[in-house]
Coordinates of C-alpha atoms and ligand atoms in Angstrom, one line a residue:
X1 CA 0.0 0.0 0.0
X2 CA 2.7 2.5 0.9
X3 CA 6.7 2.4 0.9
X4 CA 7.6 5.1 2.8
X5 CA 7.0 5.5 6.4
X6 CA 3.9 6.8 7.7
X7 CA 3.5 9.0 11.0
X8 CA 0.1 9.5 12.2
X9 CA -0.4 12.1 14.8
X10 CA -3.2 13.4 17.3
X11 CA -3.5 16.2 19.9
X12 CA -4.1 15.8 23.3
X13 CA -6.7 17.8 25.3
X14 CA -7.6 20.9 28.2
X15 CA -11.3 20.5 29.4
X16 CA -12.3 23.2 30.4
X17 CA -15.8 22.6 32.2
X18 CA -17.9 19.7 32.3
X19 CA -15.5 16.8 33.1
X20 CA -16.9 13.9 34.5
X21 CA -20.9 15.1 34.2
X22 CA -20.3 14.5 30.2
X23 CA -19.9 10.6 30.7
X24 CA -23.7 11.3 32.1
X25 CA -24.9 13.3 29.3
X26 CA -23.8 16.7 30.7
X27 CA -22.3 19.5 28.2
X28 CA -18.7 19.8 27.9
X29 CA -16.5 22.3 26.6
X30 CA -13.0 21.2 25.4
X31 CA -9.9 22.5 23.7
X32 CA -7.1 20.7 21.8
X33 CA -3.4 20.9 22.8
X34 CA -0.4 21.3 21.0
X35 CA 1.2 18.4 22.5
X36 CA 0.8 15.5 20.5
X37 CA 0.8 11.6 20.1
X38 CA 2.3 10.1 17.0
X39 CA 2.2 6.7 15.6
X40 CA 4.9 5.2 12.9
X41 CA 3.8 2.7 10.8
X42 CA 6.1 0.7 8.3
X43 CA 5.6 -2.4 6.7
X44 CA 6.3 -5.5 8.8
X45 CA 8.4 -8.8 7.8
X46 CA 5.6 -10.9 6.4
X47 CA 3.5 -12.7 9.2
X48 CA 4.1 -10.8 11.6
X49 CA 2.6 -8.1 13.6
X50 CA 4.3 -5.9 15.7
X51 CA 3.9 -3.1 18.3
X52 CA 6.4 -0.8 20.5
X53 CA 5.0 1.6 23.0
X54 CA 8.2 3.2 24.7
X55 CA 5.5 5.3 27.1
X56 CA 4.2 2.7 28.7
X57 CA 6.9 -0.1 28.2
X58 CA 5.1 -2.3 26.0
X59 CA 7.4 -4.2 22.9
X60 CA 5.2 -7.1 21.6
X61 CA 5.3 -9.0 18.3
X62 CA 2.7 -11.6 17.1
X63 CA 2.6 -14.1 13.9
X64 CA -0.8 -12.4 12.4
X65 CA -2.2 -16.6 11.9
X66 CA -2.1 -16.9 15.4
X67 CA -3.8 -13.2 16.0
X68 CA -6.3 -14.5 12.9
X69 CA -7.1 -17.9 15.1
X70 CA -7.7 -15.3 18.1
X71 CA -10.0 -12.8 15.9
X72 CA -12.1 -16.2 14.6
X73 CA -12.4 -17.0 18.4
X74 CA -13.5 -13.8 20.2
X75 CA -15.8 -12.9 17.0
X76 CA -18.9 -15.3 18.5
X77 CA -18.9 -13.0 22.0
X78 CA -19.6 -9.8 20.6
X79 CA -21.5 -7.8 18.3
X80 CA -18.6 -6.2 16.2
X81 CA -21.2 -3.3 15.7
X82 CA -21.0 -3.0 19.6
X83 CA -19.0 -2.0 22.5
X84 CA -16.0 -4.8 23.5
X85 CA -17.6 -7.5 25.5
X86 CA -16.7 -8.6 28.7
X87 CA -15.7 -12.6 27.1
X88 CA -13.9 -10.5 24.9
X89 CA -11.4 -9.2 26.6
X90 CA -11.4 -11.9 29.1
X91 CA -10.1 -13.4 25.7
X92 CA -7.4 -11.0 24.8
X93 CA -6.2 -11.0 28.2
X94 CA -5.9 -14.6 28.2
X95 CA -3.9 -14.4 24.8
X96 CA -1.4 -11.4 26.4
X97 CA -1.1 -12.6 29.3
X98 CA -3.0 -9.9 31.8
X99 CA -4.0 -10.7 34.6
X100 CA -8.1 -10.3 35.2
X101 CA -8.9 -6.7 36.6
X102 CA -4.9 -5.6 35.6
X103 CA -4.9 -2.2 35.0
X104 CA -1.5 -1.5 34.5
X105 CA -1.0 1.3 31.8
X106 CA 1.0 -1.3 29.9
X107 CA -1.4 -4.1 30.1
X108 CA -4.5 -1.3 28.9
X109 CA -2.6 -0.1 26.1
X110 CA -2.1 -4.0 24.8
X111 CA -5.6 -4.9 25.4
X112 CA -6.8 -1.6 23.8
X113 CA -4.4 -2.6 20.7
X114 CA -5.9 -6.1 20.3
X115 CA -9.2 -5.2 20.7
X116 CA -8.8 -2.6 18.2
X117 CA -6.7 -4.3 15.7
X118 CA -8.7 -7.3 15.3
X119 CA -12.4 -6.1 15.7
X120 CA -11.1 -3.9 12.6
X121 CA -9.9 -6.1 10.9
X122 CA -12.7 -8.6 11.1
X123 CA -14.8 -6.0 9.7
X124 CA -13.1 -4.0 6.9
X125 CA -9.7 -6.2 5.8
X126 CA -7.1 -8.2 6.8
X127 CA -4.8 -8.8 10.3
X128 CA -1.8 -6.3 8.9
X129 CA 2.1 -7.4 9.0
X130 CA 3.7 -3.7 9.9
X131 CA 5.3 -2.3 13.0
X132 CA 3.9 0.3 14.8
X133 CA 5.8 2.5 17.1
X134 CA 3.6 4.8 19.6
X135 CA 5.0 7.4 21.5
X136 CA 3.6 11.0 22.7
X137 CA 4.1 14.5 24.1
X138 CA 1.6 13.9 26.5
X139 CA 2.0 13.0 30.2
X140 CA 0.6 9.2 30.6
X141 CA -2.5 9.7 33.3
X142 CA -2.7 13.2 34.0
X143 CA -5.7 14.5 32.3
X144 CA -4.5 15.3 29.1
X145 CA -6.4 13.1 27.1
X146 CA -3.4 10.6 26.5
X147 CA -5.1 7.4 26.4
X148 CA -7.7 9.0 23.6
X149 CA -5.2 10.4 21.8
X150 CA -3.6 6.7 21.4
X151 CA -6.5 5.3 20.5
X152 CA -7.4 8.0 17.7
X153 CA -4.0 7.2 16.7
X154 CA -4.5 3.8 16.2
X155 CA -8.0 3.5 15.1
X156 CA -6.8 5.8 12.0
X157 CA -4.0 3.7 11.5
X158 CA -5.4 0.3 11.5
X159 CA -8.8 1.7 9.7
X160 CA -6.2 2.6 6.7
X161 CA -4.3 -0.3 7.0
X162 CA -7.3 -2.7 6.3
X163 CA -8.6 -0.6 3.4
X164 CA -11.6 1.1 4.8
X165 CA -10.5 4.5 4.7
X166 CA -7.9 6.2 2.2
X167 CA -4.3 6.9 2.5
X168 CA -4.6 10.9 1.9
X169 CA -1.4 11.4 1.5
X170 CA 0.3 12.5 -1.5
X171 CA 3.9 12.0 -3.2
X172 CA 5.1 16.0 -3.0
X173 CA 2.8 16.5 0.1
X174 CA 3.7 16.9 3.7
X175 CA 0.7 16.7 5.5
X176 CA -2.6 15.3 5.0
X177 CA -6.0 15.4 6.5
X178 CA -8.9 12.4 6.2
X179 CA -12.4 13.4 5.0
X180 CA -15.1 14.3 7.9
X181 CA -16.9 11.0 6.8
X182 CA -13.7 9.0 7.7
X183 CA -12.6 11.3 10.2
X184 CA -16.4 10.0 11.9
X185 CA -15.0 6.3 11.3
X186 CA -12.3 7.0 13.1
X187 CA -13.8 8.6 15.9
X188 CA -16.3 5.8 16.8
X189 CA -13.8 3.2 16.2
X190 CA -11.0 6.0 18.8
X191 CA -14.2 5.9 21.4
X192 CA -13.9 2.2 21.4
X193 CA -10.6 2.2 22.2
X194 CA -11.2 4.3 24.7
X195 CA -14.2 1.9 26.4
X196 CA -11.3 -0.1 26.8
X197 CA -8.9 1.8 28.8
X198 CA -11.6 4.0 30.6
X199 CA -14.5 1.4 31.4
X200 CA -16.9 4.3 30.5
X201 CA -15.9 7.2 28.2
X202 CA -18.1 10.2 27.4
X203 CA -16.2 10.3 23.6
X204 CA -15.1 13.9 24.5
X205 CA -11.7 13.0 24.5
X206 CA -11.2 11.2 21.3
X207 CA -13.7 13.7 19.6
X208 CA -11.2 17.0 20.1
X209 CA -8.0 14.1 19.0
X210 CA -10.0 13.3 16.0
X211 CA -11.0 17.0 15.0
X212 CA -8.8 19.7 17.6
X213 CA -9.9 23.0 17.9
X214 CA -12.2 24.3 20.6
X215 CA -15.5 22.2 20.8
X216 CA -18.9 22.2 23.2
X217 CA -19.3 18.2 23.8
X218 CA -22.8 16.4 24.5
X219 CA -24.4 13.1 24.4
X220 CA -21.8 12.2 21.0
X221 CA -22.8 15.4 19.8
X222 CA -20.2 17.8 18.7
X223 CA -20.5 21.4 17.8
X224 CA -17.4 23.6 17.3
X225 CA -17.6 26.9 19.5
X226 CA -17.9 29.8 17.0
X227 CA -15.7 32.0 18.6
X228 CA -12.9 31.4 21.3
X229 CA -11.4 34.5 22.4
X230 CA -7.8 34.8 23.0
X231 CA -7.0 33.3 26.6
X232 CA -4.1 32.4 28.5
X233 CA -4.4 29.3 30.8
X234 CA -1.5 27.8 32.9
X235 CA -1.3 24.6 32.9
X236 CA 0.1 22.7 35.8
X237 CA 0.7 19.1 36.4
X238 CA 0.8 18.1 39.9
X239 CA 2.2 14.6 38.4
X240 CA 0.3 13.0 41.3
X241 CA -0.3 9.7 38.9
X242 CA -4.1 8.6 38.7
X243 CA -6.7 6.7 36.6
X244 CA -9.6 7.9 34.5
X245 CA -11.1 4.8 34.5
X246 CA -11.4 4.1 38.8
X247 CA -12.2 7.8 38.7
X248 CA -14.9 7.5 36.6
X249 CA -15.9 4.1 38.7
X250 CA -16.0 6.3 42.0
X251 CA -18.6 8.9 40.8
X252 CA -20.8 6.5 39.4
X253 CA -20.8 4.8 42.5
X254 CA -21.3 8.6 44.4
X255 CA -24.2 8.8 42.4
X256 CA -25.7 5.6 42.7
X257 CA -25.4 6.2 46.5
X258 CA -26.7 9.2 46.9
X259 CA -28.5 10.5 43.5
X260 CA -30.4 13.3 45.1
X261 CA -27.5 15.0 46.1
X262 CA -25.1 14.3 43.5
X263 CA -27.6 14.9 40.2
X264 CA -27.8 18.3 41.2
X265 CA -24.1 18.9 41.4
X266 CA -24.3 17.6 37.6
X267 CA -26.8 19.6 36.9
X268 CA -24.9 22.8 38.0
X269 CA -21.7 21.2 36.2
X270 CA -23.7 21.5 33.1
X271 CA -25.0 25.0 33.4
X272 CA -21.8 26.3 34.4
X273 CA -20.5 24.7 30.8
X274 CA -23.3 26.6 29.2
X275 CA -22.9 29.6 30.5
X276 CA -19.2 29.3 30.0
X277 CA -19.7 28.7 26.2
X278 CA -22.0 31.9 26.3
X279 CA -19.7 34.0 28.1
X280 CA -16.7 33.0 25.9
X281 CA -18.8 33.5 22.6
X282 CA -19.7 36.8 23.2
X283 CA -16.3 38.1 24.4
X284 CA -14.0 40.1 22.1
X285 CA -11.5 38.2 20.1
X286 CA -8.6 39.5 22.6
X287 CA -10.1 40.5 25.4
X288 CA -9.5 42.8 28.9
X289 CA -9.3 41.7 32.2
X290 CA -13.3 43.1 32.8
X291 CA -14.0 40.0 30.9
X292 CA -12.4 37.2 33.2
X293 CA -14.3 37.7 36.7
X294 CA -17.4 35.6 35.8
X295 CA -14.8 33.1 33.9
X296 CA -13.1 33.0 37.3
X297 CA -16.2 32.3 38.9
X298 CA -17.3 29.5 36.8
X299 CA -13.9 28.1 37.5
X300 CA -14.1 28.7 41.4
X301 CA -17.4 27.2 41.4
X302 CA -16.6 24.0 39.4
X303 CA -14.0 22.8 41.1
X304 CA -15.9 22.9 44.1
X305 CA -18.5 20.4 42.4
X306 CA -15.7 18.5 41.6
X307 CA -14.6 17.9 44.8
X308 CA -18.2 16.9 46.0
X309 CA -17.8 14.0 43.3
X310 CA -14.9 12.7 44.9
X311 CA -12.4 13.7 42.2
X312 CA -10.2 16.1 44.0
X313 CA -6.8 16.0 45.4
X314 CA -4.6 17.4 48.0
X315 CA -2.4 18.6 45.6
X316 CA -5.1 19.8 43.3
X317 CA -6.2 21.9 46.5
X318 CA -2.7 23.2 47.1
X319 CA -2.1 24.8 42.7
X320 CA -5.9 26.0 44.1
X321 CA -4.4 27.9 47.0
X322 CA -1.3 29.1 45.9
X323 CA -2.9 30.9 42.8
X324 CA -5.7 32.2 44.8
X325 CA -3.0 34.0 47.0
X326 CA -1.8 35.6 43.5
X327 CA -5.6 36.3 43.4
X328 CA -5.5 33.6 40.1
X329 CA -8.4 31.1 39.9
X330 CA -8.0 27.4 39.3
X331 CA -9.3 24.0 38.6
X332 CA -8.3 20.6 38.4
X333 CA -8.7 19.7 34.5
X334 CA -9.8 15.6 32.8
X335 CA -10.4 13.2 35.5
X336 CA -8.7 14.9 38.4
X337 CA -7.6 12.9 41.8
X338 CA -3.9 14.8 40.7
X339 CA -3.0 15.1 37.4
X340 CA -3.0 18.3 36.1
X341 CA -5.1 21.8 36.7
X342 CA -6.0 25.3 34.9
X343 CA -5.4 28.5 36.2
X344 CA -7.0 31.2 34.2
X345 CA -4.4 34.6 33.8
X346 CA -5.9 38.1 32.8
X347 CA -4.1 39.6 30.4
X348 CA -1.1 41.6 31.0
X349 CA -0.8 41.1 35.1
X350 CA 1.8 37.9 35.0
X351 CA 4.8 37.7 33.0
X352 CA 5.8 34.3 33.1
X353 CA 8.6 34.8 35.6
X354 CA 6.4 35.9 38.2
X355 CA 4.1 33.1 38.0
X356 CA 6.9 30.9 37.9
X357 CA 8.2 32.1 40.9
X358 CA 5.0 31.9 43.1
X359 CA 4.3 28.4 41.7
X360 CA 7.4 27.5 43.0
X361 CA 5.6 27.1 46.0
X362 CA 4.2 23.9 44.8
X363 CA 7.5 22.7 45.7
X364 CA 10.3 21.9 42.8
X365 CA 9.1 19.4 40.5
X366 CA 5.6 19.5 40.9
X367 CA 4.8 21.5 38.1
X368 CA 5.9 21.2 34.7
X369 CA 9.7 20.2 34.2
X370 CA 10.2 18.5 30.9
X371 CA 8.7 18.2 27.4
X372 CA 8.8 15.3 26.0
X373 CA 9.6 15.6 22.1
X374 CA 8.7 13.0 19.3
X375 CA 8.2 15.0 16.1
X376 CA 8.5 13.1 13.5
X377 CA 12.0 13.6 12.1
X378 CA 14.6 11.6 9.8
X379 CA 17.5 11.8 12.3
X380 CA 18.2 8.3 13.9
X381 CA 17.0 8.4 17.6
X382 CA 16.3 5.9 19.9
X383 CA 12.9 5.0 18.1
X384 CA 14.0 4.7 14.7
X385 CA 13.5 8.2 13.5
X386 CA 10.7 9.3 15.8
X387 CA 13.8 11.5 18.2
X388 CA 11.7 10.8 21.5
X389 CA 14.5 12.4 24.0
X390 CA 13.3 14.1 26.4
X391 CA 14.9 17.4 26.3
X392 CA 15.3 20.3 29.3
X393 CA 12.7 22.6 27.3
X394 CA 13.8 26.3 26.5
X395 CA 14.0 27.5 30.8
X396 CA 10.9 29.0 31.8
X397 CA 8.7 28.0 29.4
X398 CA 8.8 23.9 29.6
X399 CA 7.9 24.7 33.8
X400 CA 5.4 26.8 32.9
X401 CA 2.6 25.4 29.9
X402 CA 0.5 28.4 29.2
X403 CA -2.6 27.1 27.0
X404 CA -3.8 30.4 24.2
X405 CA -7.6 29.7 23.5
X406 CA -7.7 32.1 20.4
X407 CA -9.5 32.2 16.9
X408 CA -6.2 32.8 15.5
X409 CA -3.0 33.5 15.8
X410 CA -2.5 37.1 18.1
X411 CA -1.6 39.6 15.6
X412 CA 2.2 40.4 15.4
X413 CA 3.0 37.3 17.8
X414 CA 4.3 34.1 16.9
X415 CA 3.8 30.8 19.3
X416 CA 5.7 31.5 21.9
X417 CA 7.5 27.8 22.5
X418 CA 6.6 25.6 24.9
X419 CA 2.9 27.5 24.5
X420 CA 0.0 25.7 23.4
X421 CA -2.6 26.8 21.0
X422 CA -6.8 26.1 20.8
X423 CA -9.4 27.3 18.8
X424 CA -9.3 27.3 15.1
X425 CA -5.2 26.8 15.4
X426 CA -5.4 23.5 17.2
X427 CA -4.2 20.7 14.4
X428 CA -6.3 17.9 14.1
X429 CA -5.6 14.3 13.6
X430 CA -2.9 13.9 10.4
X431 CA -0.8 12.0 8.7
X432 CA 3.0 12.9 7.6
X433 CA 5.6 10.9 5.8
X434 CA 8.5 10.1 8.2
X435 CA 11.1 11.6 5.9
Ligands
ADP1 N1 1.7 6.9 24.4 C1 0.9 5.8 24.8 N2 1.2 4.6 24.5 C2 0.4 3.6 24.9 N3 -0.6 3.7 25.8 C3 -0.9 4.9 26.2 C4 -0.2 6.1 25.7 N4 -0.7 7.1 26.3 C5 -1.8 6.7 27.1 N5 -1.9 5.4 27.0 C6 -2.9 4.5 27.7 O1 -3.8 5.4 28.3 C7 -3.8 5.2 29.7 C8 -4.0 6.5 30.4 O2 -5.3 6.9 30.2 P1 -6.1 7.8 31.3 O3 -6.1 7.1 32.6 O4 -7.4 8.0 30.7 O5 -5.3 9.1 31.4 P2 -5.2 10.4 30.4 O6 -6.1 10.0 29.2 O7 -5.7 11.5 31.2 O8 -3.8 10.5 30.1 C9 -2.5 4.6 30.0 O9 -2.6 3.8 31.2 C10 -2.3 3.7 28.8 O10 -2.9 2.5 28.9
PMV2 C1 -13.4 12.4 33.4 C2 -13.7 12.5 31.9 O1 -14.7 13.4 31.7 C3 -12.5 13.0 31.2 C4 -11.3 12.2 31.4 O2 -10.1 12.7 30.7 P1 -8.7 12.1 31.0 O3 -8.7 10.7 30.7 O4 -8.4 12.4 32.4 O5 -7.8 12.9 30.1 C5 -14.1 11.1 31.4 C6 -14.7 11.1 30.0 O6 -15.3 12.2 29.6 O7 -14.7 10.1 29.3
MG3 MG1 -8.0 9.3 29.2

């Protein structure tokens, strides 16, 4: 199908209101990131499958008969129009050699491969002989959307692989973009993948990986916000390590318990996302600080709902405090219990030494030290080409992740490194030659 190699690459994301109410049907507003998960495909010895992912320590390699014997014997428990069935990854865990209830990143990000690879190739084409190499920009588990971002990247992969979507790109061309009917295909089959490392998702996350930009999220229902004004968030990982899944277990259970008391904290979670999407829809495309008290607001306000669910953390509490003493509001951002959190900054009061200096009192390396790099490149690193060292990242800036919600880029300013961009600037999902 191809001779050169193929990269495929997705963004992570910054929700900004409405995590964990939109896995119950609640609106969600969410924004892409500018730190992204790429995929390498080349083509495999013949019979064989196999798959490296450095983040989570995973190097497997299968003959694709045996993984055909396995796709013929898992194909009688589920509907392949379905969700993954519970005989069916008892199956595949059988196969890798999980443990029942493991939930390991490594062992999620194998099951979530098998699953994927052969319910799509039952249904559109053959088990492929390639290797595929996964690595990301994104922390693993802190709220950034990794584990959709994976599967977006390998749900586009393995969809083109088996023939039921197109190889867009071009001889002469650098970058290419899939159609919005295959970039839909690739969404359901990303939200899959995403049932199986998060029990429950909403499909928020693999919805801004498959498209980017800034979008309101409900019920599978996405609609691009018109207009994002220009915002600066901080970003701050507390690198407390946590995960979505028994997250999303312990609110369900919250609610089930006491639904009188915990629906109306959703319902509030989802007015507050309205409102938000109101608020930032009628502000000016670079706006002044009169704008930002409400925003502050909605964000003092959430994060107290989202400590009544149960998804709070010490340390999420502490970014709260010390940015409230700088009179800077904050929440914690994805599924919480550490991770990372959002502080919103008005324009013009913080340069970035100054908040680097006060969030210093998070203690060292609490907040953001390193960037992990992985652009696609020709040099010869450690991953065959894909250059994942993690690199000390331009002083200031890699400690300090400042997220710009904008329409487009500010006038007369470029990126500024280490920044990352939403809105209309946000790349989607894509596809590069390696070289
Ligand atoms: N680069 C990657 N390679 C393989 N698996 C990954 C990668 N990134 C994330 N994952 C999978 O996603 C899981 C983390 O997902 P989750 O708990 O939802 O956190 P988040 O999505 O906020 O990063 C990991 O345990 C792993 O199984
Ligand atoms: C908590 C939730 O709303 C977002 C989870 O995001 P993340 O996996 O923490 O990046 C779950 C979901 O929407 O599927
Ligand atoms: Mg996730």
């Amino acid at each position: 199908m191809w001779t050169r190699e193929l990269v495929v690459s997705a963004p992570g994301k910054v929700i900004l209101h409405g995590e964990h109410a939109v896995v119950l049907g609640k609106v969600a507003l969410a924004v892409a990131l500018d730190l992204r998960t790429f995929l390498r495909l080349r083509p495999g010895a013949e019979g064989r499958l196999s798959v490296s992912l450095p983040g989570v320590g995973v190097r497997r390699s299968w003959d694709t008969p045996d993984l055909r014997a396995l796709r013929e014997r898992i194909a009688a428990d589920g509907d392949e129009s379905k969700s993954p069935s519970v005989e069916q990854l008892d199956a595949l865990r059988e196969f890798a050699g999980i443990a029942a209830g493991a939930s390991a990143p490594d062992s999620l990000a194998t099951l979530a491969f098998l699953y994927m690879c052969l319910a799509i190739s039952a249904k559109y084409g053959d088990v492929p002989s390639v290797d595929i190499v996964v690595c990301s920009e994104l922390p693993t588990g802190a709220g950034l959307g990794s584990s959709a971002a994976y599967a977006v990247c390998l749900a586009a992969a393995l969809l083109m692989l088996c023939g039921a979507i197109s190889c867009p790109l071009q001889e002469g061309e650098s970058t290419a973009r899939w159609t919005e009917e295959e970039l839909t295909l690739i969404n359901s089959w990303a939200f899959r993948g995403e049932q199986v490392i998060h029990g429950n998702p909403s499909g928020v996350d693999n919805a801004v990986g498959t498209w980017g930009g800034a979008l309101r999220y409900q019920a599978g229902k996405i609609t691009p916000l018109k207009r994002v004004p220009t915002l600066r968030i901080l970003l701050t990982n507390t690198k407390v390590p946590r995960s979505t899944k028994i997250l999303v277990a312990g609110v369900k259970e919250k609610i089930l318990k006491f639904p009188a008391i915990m629906n109306p904290v959703l319902d509030s979670i989802d007015a507050i996302s309205q409102e938000c999407q109101s608020v930032l829809e009628a502000m000016p495309a670079n706006p002044s600080a009169e704008h930002y008290p409400v925003l502050e607001e909605f964000f003092d306000i959430n994060q107290h709902h989202l400590n009544v669910l149960g998804v709070g953390h010490p340390s999420l509490d502490r970014l709260c405090q010390v940015t409230a003493s700088h009179s800077l509001h904050s929440k914690l951002t994805g599924a919480g219990g550490g991770g990372c959190g959002i502080t919103l900054l008005p324009p013009g009061q913080y340069s970035p030494l100054g908040i680097f200096l006060f969030l210093t009192a998070l203690g060292g390396g609490q907040v953001w030290e390193q960037r992990n790099h992985c652009q696609p490149c020709s040099g010869s690193g450690g991953m065959g080409g894909m250059c994942p060292s993690t690199a000390w990242h331009c002083g200031l800036q890699c400690v300090i992740q400042s997220v710009h919600l904008c329409v487009s880029a500010p006038e007369g300013t470029g990126p500024v490194p280490g920044a990352v961009f939403g809105g209309a600037m946000a790349p989607s999902l894509s596809l590069q030659w390696l070289s």
